[in-house]
PDB file of C-alpha atoms and ligand atoms in Angstrom:
ATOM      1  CA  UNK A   1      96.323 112.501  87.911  1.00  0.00           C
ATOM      2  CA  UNK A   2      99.658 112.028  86.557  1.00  0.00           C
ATOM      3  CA  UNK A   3     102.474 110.920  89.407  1.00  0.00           C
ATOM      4  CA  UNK A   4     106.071 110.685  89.140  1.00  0.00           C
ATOM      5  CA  UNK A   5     108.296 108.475  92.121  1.00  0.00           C
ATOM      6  CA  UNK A   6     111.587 109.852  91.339  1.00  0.00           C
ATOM      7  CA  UNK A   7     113.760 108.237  93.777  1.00  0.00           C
ATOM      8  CA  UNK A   8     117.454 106.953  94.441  1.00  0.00           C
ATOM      9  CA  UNK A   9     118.431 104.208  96.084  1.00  0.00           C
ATOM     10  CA  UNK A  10     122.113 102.259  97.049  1.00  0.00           C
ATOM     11  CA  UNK A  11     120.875  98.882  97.777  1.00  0.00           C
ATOM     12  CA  UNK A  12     117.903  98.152  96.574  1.00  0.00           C
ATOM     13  CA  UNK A  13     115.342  99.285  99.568  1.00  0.00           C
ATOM     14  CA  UNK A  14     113.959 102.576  98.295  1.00  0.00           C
ATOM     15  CA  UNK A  15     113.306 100.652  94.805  1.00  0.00           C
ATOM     16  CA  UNK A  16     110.828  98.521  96.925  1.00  0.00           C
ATOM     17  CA  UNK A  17     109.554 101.132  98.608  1.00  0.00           C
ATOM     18  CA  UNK A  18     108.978 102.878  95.224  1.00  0.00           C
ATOM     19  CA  UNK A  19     106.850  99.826  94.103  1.00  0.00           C
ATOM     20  CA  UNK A  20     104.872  99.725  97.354  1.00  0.00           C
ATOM     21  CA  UNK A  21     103.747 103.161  96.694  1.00  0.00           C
ATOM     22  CA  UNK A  22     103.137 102.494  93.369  1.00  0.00           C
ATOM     23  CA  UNK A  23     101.004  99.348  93.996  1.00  0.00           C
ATOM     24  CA  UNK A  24      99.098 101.908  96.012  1.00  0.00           C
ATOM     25  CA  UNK A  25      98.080 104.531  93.630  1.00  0.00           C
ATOM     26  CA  UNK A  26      97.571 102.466  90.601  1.00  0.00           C
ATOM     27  CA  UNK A  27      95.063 100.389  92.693  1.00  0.00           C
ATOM     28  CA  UNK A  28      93.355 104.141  93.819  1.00  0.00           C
ATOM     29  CA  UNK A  29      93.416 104.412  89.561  1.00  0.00           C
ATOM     30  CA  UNK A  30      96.331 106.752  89.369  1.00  0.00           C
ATOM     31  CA  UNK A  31      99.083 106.471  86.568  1.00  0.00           C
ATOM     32  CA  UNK A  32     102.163 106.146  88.178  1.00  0.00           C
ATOM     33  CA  UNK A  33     105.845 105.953  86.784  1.00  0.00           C
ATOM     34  CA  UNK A  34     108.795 105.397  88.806  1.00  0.00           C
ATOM     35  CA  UNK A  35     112.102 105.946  87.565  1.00  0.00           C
ATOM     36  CA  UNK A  36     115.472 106.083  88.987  1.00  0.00           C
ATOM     37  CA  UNK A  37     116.606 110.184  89.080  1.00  0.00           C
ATOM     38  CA  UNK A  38     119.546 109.263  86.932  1.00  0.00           C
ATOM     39  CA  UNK A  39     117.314 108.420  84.177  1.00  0.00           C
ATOM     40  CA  UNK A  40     115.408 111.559  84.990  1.00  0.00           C
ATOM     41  CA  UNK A  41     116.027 115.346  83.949  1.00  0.00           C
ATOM     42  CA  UNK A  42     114.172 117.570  86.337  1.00  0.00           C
ATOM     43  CA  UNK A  43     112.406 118.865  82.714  1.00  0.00           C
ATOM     44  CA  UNK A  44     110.312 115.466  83.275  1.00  0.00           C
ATOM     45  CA  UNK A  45     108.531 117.390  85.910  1.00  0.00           C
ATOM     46  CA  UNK A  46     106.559 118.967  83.623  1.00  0.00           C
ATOM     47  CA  UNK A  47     104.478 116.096  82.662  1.00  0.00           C
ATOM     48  CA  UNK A  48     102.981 114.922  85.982  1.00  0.00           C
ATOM     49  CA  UNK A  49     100.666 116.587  88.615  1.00  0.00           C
ATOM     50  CA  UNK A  50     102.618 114.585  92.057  1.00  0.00           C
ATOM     51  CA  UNK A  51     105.955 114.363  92.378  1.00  0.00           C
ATOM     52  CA  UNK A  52     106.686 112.030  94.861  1.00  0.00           C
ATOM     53  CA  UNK A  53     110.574 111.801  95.775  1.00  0.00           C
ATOM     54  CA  UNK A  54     112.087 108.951  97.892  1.00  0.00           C
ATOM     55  CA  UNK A  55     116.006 108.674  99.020  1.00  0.00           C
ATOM     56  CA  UNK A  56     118.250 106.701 101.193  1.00  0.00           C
ATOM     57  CA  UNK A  57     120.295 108.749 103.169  1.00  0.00           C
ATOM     58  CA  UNK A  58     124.124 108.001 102.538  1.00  0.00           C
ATOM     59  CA  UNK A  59     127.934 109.548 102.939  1.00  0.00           C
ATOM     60  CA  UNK A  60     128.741 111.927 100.490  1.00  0.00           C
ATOM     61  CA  UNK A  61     131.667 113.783 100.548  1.00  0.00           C
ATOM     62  CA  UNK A  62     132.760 112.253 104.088  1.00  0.00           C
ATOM     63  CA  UNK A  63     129.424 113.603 105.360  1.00  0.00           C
ATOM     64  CA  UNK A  64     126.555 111.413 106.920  1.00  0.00           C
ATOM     65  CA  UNK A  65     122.588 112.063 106.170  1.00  0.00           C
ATOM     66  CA  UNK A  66     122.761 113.178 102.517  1.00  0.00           C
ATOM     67  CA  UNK A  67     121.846 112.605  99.473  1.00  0.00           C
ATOM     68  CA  UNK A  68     123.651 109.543  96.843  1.00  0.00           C
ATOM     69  CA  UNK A  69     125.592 111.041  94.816  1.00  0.00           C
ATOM     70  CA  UNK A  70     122.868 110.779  91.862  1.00  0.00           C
ATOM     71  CA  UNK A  71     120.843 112.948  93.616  1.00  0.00           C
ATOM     72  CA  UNK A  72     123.121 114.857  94.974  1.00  0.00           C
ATOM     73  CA  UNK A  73     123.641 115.729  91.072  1.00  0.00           C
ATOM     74  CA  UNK A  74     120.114 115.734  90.313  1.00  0.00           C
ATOM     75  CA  UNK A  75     119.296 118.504  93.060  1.00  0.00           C
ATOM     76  CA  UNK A  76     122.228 120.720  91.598  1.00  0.00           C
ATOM     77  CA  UNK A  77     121.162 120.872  88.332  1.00  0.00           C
ATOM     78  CA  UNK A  78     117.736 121.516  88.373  1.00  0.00           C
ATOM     79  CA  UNK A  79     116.525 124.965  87.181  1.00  0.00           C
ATOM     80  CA  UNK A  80     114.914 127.188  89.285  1.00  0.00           C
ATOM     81  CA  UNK A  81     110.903 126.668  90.118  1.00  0.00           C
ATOM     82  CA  UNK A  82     110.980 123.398  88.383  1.00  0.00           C
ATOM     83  CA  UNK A  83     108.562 122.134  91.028  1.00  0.00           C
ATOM     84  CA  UNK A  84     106.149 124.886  91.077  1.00  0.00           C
ATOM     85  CA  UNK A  85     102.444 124.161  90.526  1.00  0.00           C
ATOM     86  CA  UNK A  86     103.269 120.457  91.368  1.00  0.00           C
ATOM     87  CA  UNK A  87     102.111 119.010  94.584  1.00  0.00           C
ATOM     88  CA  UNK A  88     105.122 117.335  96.682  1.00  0.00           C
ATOM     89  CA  UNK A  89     105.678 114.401  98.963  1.00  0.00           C
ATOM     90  CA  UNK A  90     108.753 112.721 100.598  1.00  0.00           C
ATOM     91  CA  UNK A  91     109.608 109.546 101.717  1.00  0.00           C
ATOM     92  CA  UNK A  92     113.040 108.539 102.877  1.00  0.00           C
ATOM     93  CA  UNK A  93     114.889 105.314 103.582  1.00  0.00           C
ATOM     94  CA  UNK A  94     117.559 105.418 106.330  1.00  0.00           C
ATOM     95  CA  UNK A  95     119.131 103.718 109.989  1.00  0.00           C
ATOM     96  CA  UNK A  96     118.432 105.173 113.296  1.00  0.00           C
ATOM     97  CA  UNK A  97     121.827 103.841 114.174  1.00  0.00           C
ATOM     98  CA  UNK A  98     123.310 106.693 112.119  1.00  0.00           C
ATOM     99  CA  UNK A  99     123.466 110.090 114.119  1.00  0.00           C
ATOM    100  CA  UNK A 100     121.963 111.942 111.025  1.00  0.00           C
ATOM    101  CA  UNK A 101     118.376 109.885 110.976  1.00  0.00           C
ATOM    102  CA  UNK A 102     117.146 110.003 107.242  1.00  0.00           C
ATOM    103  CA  UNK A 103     119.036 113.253 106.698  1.00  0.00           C
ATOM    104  CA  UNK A 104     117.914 112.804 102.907  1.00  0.00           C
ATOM    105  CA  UNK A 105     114.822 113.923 103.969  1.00  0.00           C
ATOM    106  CA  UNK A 106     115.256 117.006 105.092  1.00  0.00           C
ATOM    107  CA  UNK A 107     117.648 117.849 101.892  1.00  0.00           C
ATOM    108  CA  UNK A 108     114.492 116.796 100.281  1.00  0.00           C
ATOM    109  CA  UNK A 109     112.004 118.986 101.951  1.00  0.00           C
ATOM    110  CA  UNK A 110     114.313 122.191 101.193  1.00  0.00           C
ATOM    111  CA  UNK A 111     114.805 121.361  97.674  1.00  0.00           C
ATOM    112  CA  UNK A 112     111.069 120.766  97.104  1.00  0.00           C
ATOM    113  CA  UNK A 113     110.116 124.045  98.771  1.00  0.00           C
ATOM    114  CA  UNK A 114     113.396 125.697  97.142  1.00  0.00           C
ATOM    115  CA  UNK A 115     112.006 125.362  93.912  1.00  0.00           C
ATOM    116  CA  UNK A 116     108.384 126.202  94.552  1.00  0.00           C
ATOM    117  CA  UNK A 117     106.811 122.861  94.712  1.00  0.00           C
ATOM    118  CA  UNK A 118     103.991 122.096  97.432  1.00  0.00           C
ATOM    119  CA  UNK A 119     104.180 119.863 100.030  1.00  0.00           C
ATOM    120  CA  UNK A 120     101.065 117.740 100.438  1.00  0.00           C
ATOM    121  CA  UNK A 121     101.770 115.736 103.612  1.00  0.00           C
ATOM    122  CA  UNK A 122     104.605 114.762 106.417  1.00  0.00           C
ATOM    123  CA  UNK A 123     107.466 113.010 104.821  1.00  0.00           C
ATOM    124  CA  UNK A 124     107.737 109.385 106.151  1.00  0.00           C
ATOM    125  CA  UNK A 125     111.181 108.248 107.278  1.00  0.00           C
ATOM    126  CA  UNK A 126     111.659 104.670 107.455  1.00  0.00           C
ATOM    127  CA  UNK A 127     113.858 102.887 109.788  1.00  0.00           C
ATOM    128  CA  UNK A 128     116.188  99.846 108.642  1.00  0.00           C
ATOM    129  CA  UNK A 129     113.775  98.874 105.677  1.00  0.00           C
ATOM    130  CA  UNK A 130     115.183  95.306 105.409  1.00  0.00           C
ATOM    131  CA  UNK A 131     115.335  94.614 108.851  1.00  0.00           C
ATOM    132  CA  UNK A 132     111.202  95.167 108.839  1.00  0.00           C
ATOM    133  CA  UNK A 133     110.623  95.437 105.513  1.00  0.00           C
ATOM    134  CA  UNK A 134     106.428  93.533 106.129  1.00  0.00           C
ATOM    135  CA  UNK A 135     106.388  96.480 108.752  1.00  0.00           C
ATOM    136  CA  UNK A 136     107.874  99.012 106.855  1.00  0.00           C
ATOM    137  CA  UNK A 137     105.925  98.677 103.790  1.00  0.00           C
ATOM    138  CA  UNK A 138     102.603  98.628 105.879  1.00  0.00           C
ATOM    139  CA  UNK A 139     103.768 101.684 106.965  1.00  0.00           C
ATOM    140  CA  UNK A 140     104.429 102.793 103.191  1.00  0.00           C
ATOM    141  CA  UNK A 141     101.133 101.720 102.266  1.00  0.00           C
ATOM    142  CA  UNK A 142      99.383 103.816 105.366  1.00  0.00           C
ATOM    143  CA  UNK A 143     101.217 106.929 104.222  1.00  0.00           C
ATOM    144  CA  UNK A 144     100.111 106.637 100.487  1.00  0.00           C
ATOM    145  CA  UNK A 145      96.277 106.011 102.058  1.00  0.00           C
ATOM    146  CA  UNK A 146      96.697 108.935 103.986  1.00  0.00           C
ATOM    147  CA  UNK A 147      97.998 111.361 101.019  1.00  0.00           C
ATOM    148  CA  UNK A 148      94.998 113.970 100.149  1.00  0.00           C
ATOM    149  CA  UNK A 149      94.743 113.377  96.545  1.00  0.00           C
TER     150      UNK A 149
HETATM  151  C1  FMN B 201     127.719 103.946 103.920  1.00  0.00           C
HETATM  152  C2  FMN B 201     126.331 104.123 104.477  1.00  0.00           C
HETATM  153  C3  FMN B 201     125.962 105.341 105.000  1.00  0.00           C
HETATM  154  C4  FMN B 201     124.692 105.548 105.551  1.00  0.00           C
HETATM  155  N1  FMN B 201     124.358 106.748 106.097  1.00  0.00           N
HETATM  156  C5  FMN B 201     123.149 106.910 106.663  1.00  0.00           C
HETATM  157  C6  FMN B 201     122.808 108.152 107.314  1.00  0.00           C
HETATM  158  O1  FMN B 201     123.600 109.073 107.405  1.00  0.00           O
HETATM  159  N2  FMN B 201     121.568 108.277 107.851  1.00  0.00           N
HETATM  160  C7  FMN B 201     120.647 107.258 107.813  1.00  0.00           C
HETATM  161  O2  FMN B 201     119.543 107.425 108.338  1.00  0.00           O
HETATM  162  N3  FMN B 201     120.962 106.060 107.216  1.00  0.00           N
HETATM  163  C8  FMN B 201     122.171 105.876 106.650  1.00  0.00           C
HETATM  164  N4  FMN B 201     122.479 104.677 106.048  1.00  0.00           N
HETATM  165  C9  FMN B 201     121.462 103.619 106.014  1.00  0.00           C
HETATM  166  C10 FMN B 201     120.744 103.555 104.669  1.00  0.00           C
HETATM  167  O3  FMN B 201     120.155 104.790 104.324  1.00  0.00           O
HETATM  168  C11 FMN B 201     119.639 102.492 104.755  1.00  0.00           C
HETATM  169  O4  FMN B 201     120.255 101.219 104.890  1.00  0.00           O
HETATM  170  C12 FMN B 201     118.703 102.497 103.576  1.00  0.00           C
HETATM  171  O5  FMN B 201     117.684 101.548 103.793  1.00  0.00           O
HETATM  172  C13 FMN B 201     119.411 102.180 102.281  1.00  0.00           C
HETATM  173  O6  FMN B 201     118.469 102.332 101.246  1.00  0.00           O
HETATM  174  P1  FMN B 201     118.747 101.715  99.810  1.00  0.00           P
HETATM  175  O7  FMN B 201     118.629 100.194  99.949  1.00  0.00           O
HETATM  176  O8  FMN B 201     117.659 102.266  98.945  1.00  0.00           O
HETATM  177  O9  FMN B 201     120.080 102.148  99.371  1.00  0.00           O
HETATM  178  C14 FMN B 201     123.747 104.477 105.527  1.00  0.00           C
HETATM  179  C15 FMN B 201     124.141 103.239 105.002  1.00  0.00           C
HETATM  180  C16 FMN B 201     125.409 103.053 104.484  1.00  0.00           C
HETATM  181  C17 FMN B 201     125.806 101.690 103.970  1.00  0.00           C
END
């Protein structure tokens, strides 16, 4: 199986976190390629079975819990069913302290089921991934164990 970690990230954490899940799958014998979504075209999708997506959540537009910006763009200009036939998961990045908890996420969720992909377990929202980060990627590891693949 073929898996994709698209993700985005401001500061660095969800690049980690990408690599934690990666770690993961290659050692379960998986080929995995992680990429940043702006050097992505949602066209990529074609070539791998799992498309696992991972954000921060951010201010965008003066508006907490979204999307960067490079996903922000990456959401609007992907064609219609781009993610059908291709099994989904989510895994977000964010700070409880914000009132908008990993509101990435939930963008996420909707764009994944907007364009017909399927989701294949609970997103995972992780809290202050710096602050924790031997925690938090235990917790990324425990999710990746726990996909159904
Ligand atoms: C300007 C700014 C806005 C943020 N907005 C949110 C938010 O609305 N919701 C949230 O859960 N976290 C928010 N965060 C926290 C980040 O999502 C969190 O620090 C995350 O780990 C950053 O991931 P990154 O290192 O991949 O960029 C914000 C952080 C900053 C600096």
């Amino acid at each position: 199986m073929n898996v994709l970690i698209a993700y985005a990230t401001n500061s660095g954490g969800t690049y980690f976190a990408a690599q934690t899940v990666k770690k993961v799958l290659e050692a379960k014998k998986f080929s995995v390629t992680t990429a940043e979504v702006e050097d992505l075209s949602p066209h990529d999708f074609k070539k791998y079975d799992l498309i696992i997506l991972g954000s921060c959540s951010w201010n965008y537009k003066d508006l907490e819990g979204q999307l960067p910006k490079s996903f922000e763009e990456f959401v609007k200009n992907t064609p219609a069913n781009s993610l059908q036939n291709k099994k989904c998961a989510v895994f977000g990045l964010g700070d409880s302290e914000y009132l908008y908890f990993c509101g990435a996420v939930g963008i996420l969720e909707k764009y994944i089921q907007k364009n017909g992909g399927t989701p294949i377990t609970d997103s995972l929202r992780i809290d202050g991934y710096y602050k924790h980060e031997k925690e938090n990627n235990e917790k990324l590891e425990k999710w990746v164990h726990s996909l159904p693949l």
